[in-house]
Coordinates of C-alpha atoms and ligand atoms in Angstrom, one line a residue:
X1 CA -25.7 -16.8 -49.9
X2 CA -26.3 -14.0 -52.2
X3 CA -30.3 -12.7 -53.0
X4 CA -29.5 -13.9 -56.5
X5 CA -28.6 -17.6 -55.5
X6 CA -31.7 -17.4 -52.7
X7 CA -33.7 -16.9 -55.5
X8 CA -32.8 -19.4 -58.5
X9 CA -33.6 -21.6 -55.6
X10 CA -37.0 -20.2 -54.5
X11 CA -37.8 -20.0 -58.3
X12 CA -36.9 -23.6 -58.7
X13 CA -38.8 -24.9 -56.0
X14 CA -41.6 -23.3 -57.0
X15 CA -41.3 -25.6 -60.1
X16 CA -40.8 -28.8 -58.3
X17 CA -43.5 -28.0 -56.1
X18 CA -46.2 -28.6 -58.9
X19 CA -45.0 -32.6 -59.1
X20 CA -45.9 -33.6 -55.4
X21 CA -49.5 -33.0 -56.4
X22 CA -49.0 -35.8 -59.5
X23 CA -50.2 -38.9 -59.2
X24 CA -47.3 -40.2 -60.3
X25 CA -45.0 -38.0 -58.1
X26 CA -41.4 -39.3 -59.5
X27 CA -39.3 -37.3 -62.4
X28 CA -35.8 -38.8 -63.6
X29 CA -34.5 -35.9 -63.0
X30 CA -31.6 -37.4 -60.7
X31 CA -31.2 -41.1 -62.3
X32 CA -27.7 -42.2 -62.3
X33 CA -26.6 -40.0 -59.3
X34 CA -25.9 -41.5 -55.2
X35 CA -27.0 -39.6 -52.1
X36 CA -26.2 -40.6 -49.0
X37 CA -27.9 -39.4 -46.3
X38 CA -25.6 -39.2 -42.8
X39 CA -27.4 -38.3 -40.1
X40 CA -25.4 -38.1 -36.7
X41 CA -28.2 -36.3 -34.9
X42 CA -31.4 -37.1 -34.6
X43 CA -34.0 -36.0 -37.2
X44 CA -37.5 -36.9 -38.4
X45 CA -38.8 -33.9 -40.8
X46 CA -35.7 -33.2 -42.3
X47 CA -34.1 -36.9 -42.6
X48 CA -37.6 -37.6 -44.5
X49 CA -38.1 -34.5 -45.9
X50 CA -34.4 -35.3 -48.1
X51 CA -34.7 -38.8 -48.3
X52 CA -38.6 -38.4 -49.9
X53 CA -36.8 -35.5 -52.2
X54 CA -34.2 -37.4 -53.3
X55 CA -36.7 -40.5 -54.1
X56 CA -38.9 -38.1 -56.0
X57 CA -36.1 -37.6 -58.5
X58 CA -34.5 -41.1 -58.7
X59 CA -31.9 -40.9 -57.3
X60 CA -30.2 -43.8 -55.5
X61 CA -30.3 -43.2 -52.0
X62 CA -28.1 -44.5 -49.1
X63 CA -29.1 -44.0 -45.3
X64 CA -26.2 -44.4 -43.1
X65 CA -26.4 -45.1 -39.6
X66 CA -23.9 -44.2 -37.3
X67 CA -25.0 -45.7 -34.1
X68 CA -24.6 -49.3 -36.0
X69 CA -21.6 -48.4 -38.6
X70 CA -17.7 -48.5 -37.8
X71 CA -18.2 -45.0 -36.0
X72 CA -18.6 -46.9 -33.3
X73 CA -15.1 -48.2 -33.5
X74 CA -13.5 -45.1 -33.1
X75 CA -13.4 -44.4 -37.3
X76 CA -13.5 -39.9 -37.6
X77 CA -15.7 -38.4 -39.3
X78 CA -13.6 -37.5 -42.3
X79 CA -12.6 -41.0 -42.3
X80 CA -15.8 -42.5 -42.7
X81 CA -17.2 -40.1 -45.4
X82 CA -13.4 -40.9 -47.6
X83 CA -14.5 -44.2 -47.6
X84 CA -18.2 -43.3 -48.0
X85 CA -16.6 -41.2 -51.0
X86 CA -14.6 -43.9 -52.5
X87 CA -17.6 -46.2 -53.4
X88 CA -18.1 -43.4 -55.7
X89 CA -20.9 -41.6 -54.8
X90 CA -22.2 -37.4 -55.9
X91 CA -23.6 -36.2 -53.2
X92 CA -24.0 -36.8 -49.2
X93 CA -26.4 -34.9 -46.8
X94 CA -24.9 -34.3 -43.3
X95 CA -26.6 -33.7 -40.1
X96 CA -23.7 -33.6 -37.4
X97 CA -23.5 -31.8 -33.5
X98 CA -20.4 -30.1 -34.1
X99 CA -20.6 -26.8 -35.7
X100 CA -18.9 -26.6 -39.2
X101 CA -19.2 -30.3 -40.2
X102 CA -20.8 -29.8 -43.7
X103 CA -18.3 -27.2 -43.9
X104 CA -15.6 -29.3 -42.8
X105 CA -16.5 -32.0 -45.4
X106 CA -16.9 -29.6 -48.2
X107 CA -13.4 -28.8 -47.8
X108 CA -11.7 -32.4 -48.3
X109 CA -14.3 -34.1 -50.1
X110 CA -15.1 -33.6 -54.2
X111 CA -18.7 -34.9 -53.5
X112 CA -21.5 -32.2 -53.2
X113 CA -22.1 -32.0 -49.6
X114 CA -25.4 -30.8 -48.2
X115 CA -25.8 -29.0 -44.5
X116 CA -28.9 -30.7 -43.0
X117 CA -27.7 -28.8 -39.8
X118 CA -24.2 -28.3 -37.5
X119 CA -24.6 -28.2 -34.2
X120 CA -26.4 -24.9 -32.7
X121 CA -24.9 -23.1 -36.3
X122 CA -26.9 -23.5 -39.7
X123 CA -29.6 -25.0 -41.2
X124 CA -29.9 -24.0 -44.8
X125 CA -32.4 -25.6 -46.1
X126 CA -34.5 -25.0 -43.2
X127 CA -34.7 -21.2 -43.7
X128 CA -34.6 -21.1 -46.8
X129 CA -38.4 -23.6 -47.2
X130 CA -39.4 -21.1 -44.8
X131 CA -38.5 -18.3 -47.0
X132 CA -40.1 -20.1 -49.9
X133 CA -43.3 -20.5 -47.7
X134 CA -43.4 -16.7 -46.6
X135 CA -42.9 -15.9 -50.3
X136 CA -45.9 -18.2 -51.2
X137 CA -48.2 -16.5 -49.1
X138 CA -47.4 -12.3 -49.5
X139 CA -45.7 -12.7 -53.0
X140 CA -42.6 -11.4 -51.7
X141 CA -39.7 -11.1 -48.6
X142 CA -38.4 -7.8 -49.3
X143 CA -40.1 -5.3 -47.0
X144 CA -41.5 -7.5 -44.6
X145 CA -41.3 -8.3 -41.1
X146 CA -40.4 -11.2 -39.5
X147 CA -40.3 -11.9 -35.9
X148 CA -37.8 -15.2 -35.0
X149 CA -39.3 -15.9 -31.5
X150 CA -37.9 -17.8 -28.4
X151 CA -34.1 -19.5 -28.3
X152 CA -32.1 -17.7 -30.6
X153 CA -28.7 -18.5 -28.8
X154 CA -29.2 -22.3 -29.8
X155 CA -30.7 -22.3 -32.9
X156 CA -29.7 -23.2 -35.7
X157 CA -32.7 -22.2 -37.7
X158 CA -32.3 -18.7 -36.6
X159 CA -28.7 -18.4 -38.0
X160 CA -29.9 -18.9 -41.4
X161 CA -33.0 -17.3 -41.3
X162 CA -31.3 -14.5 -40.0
X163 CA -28.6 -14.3 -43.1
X164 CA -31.2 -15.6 -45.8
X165 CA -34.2 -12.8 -45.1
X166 CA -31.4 -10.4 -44.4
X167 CA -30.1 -11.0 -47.9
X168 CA -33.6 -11.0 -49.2
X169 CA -34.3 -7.4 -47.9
X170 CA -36.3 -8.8 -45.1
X171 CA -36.8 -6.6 -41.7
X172 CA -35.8 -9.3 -38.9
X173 CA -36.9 -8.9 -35.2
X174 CA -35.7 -11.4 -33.1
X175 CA -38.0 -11.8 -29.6
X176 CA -36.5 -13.6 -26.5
X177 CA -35.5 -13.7 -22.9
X178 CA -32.1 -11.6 -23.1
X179 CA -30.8 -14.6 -21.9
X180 CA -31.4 -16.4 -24.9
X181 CA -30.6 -14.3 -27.3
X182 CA -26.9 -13.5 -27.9
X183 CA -25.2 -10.4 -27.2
X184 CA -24.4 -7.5 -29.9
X185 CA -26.4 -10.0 -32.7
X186 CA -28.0 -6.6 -33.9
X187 CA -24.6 -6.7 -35.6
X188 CA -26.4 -8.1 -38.0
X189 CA -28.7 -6.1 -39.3
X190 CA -31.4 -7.5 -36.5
X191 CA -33.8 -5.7 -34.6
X192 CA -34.1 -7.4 -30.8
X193 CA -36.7 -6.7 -28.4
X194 CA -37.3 -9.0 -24.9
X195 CA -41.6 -8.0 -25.1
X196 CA -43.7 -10.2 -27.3
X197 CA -46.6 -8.0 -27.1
X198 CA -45.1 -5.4 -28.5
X199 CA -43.4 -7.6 -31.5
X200 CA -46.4 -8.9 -32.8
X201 CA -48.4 -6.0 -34.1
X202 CA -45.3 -4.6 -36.1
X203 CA -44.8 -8.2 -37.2
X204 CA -46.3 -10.0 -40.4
X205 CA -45.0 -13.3 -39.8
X206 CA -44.0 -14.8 -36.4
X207 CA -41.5 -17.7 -36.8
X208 CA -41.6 -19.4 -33.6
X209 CA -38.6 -21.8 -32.4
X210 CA -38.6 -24.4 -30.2
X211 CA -36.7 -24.3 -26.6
X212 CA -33.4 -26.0 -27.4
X213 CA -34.0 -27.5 -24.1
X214 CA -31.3 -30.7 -24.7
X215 CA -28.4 -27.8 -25.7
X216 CA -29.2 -25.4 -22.5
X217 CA -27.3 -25.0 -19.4
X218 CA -29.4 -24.8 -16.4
X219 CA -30.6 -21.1 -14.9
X220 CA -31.5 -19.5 -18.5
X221 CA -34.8 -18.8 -17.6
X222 CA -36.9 -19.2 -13.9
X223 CA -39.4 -22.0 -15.4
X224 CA -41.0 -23.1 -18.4
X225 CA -44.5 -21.8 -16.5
X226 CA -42.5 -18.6 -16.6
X227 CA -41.4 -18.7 -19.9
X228 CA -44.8 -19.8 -21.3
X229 CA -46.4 -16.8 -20.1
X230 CA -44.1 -14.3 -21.0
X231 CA -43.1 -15.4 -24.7
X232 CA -45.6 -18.4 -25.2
X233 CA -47.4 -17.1 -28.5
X234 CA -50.8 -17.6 -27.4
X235 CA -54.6 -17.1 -29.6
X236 CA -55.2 -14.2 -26.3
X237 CA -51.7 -12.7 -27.8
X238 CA -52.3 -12.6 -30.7
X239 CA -56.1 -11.2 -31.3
X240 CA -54.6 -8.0 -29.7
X241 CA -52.6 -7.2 -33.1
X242 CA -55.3 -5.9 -35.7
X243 CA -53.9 -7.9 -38.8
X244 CA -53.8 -11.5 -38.9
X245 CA -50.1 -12.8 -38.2
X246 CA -48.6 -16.0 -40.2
X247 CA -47.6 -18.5 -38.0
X248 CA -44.7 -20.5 -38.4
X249 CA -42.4 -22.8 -36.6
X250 CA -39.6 -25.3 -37.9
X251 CA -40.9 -28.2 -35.8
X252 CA -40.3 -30.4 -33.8
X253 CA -43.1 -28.4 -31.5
X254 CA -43.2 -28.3 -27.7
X255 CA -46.7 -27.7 -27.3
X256 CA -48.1 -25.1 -24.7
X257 CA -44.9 -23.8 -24.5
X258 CA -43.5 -21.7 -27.4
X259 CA -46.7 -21.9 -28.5
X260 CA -50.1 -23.1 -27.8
X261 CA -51.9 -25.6 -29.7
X262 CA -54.9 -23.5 -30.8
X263 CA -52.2 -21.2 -32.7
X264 CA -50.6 -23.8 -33.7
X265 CA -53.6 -25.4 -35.4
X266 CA -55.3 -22.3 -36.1
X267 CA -55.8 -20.8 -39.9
X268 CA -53.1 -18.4 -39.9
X269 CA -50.8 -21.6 -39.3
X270 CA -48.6 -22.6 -42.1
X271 CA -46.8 -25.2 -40.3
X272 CA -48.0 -28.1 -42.0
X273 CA -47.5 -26.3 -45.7
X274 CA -43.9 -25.7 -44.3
X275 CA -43.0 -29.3 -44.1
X276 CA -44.6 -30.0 -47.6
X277 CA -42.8 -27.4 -49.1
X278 CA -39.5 -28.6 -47.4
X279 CA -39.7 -31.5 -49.9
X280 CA -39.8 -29.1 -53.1
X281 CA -37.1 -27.3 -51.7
X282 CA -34.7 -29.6 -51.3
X283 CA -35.5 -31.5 -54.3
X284 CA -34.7 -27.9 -55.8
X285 CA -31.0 -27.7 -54.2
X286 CA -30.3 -31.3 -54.8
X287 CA -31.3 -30.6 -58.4
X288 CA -29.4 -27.5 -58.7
X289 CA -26.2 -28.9 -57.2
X290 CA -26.1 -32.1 -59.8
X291 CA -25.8 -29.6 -62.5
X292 CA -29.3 -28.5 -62.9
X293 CA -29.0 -28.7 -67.0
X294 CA -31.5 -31.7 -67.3
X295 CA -34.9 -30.7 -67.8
X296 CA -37.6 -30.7 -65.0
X297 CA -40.2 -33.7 -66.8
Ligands
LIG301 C1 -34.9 -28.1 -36.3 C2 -33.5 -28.7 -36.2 O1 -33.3 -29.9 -36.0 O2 -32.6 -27.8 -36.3 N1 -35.8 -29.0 -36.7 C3 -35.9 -29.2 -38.1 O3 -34.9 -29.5 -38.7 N2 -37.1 -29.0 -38.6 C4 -35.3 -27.3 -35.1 C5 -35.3 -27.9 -33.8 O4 -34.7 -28.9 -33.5 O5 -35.9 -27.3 -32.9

C-alpha cells in the first residue's frame, strides 16, 4: 500500500473510533451489505475484532466454520468461497495457513475479500491498527523508530508492519536471534541488530511478537530459558534506556517469555488500546471497501 491509501485509512479510523465510546455503539453505515467471516486458522482478537466491526455498522454477518462445513469432504478452497459467492454476498474475511489465500481469492472472486492473515505472510490489518495506535500516541510515524522484536522469520505481523511503517517514513529495527530473522531482509529498508540492549535506547516504540512456536522447526534457539534472557523485554531492560519506550505486542502473549508481565501491564503498555483500536480500524477498511460514499452517522 501506498502512504496515501495508509492514511485515508488511519484518518478514517480515527473517525470511527469516536462511536465505540456511544452508548449506542451501532451506525447503518453497512446495512444491506453480507460479510462472511472464514476463518481456517485459529483466531480470537482478530475473528472478534471483525466480527464486532462488522456488527457496529450493520452489516449482516456470516461466521463459517470449516472444521464442521463440506471442507471436510474434500470441497477446495476456491470451491467453497464460489459457492459462498453465489448466495450473493459483498464481502468475505479470510484467515487461511497457506501464504497468498486472500490473494488467491481476490483473483477469481468479484466479492471484496479481506486478508485477516496467510500463513507466516501478511496481516494487514494487524499493522496497520498498530500504526494507527503509534500515530495516536506521538502524532505521527514518519521519523520514528520502531523496533519489531523476537520471530521475524514467522510472522506475519512483521511482514506488514515492515511495508506499512516503511511506506509511512518510519525507521524499522528488527531485533532477534539471527536465527529468526531472515537473511538479506535489510533489503528492505530494515535495520537488524541480534542485541536487545542496544535496540531499545535508540527505539521509541518496541513492538514485541510472539514466538511462532507452532510454525518452528526444532534447534532455532538453545531454550526458551535462553531466549528469555537474551531478548525477553524485561522492566530491568528497559529502565536502562532514559526515555520511556511504548510497548506493544499483537497478542496472543506468551508471558515471561517475549516479554514479562510487569511490561506488559505496565504504563507505557498500549496493548489493550491496540485491541480496541483494532475494531475502529477495521470497521474503517470494511467501510472504505463498500464504497465509503455513505455518511459516517
Ligand atoms: C497474530 C496472528 O495471528 O497473526 N495475532 C493476531 O492476529 N493478533 C500474531 C500471533 O499469532 O502471534
Amino acid at each position: 500500500m501506498e502512504k496515501e491509501e495508509i492514511q485515508l485509512i488511519l484518518d478514517t479510523a480515527r473517525s470511527f473510533r469516536e462511536i465505540l465510546d456511544r452508548p449506542i455503539k451501532r451506525v447503518p453505515t453497512l446495512q444491506g451489505k453480507t460479510v462472511v467471516n472464514l476463518f481456517y486458522e485459529p483466531s480470537t482478537r482478530t475473528r472478534i475484532s471483525f466480527e464486532l466491526a462488522e456488527k457496529r455498522m450493520s452489516a449482516d454477518i456470516i461466521n463459517f466454520t470449516p472444521s464442521t462445513s463440506s471442507v471436510k469432504k474434500g470441497e477446495s478452497l476456491i470451491d467453497t468461497v464460489k459457492n459462498i459467492e453465489a448466495m450473493k454476498i459483498d464481502m468475505v474475511v479470510v484467515r487461511h495457513s497457506s501464504p497468498g489465500a486472500a490473494h488467491l481469492l481476490a483473483r477469481v472472486m468479484d466479492a471484496n475479500i479481506l486478508n485477516a492473515g496467510d500463513g507466516g505472510h501478511e496481516h494487514p490489518t494487524q499493522a496497520l491498527l498498530d500504526m494507527m495506535t503509534i500515530r495516536e500516541k506521538f502524532g505521527r510515524l514518519d521519523g520514528l523508530a520502531i523496533g519489531l522484536i523476537g520471530d521475524i522469520s514467522h510472522s506475519r505481523v512483521a511482514m506488514s508492519n515492515i511495508f506499512g511503517l516503511k511506506a509511512m517514513g518510519a525507521r524499522v529495527i528488527l531485533c532477534g536471534p539471527p536465527t529468526l530473522i531472515p537473511r538479506e531482509i535489510e533489503r528492505l529498508g530494515v535495520e537488524v541488530s541480534h542485541h536487545i540492549d542496544e535496540v531499545i535506547p535508540r527505539a521509541d516504540v518496541l513492538n514485541i511478537l510472539r514466538l511462532q512456536l507452532e510454525r518452528q522447526k526444532s534447534g532455532l534457539f538453545p531454550s526458551l530459558r535462553e531466549y528469555h534472557n537474551y531478548f525477553g523485554i524485561t522492566r530491568e531492560r528497559l529502565e536502562q534506556a532514559s526515555k520511556p519506550v511504548l510497548i506493544m505486542h499483537p497478542g496472543p502473549m506468551n508471558r515471561g517469555l517475549e516479554i514479562s508481565s510487569q511490561v506488559a501491564d505496565s504504563e507505557h503498555s498500549v496493548i489493550l488500546e491496540q485491541v480496541t483500536n483494532g475494531i475502529a480500524l477495521r470497521m474503517a477498511v470494511l467501510y472504505l471497501l463498500a464504497g465509503g460514499k455513505s455518511e459516517i452517522r
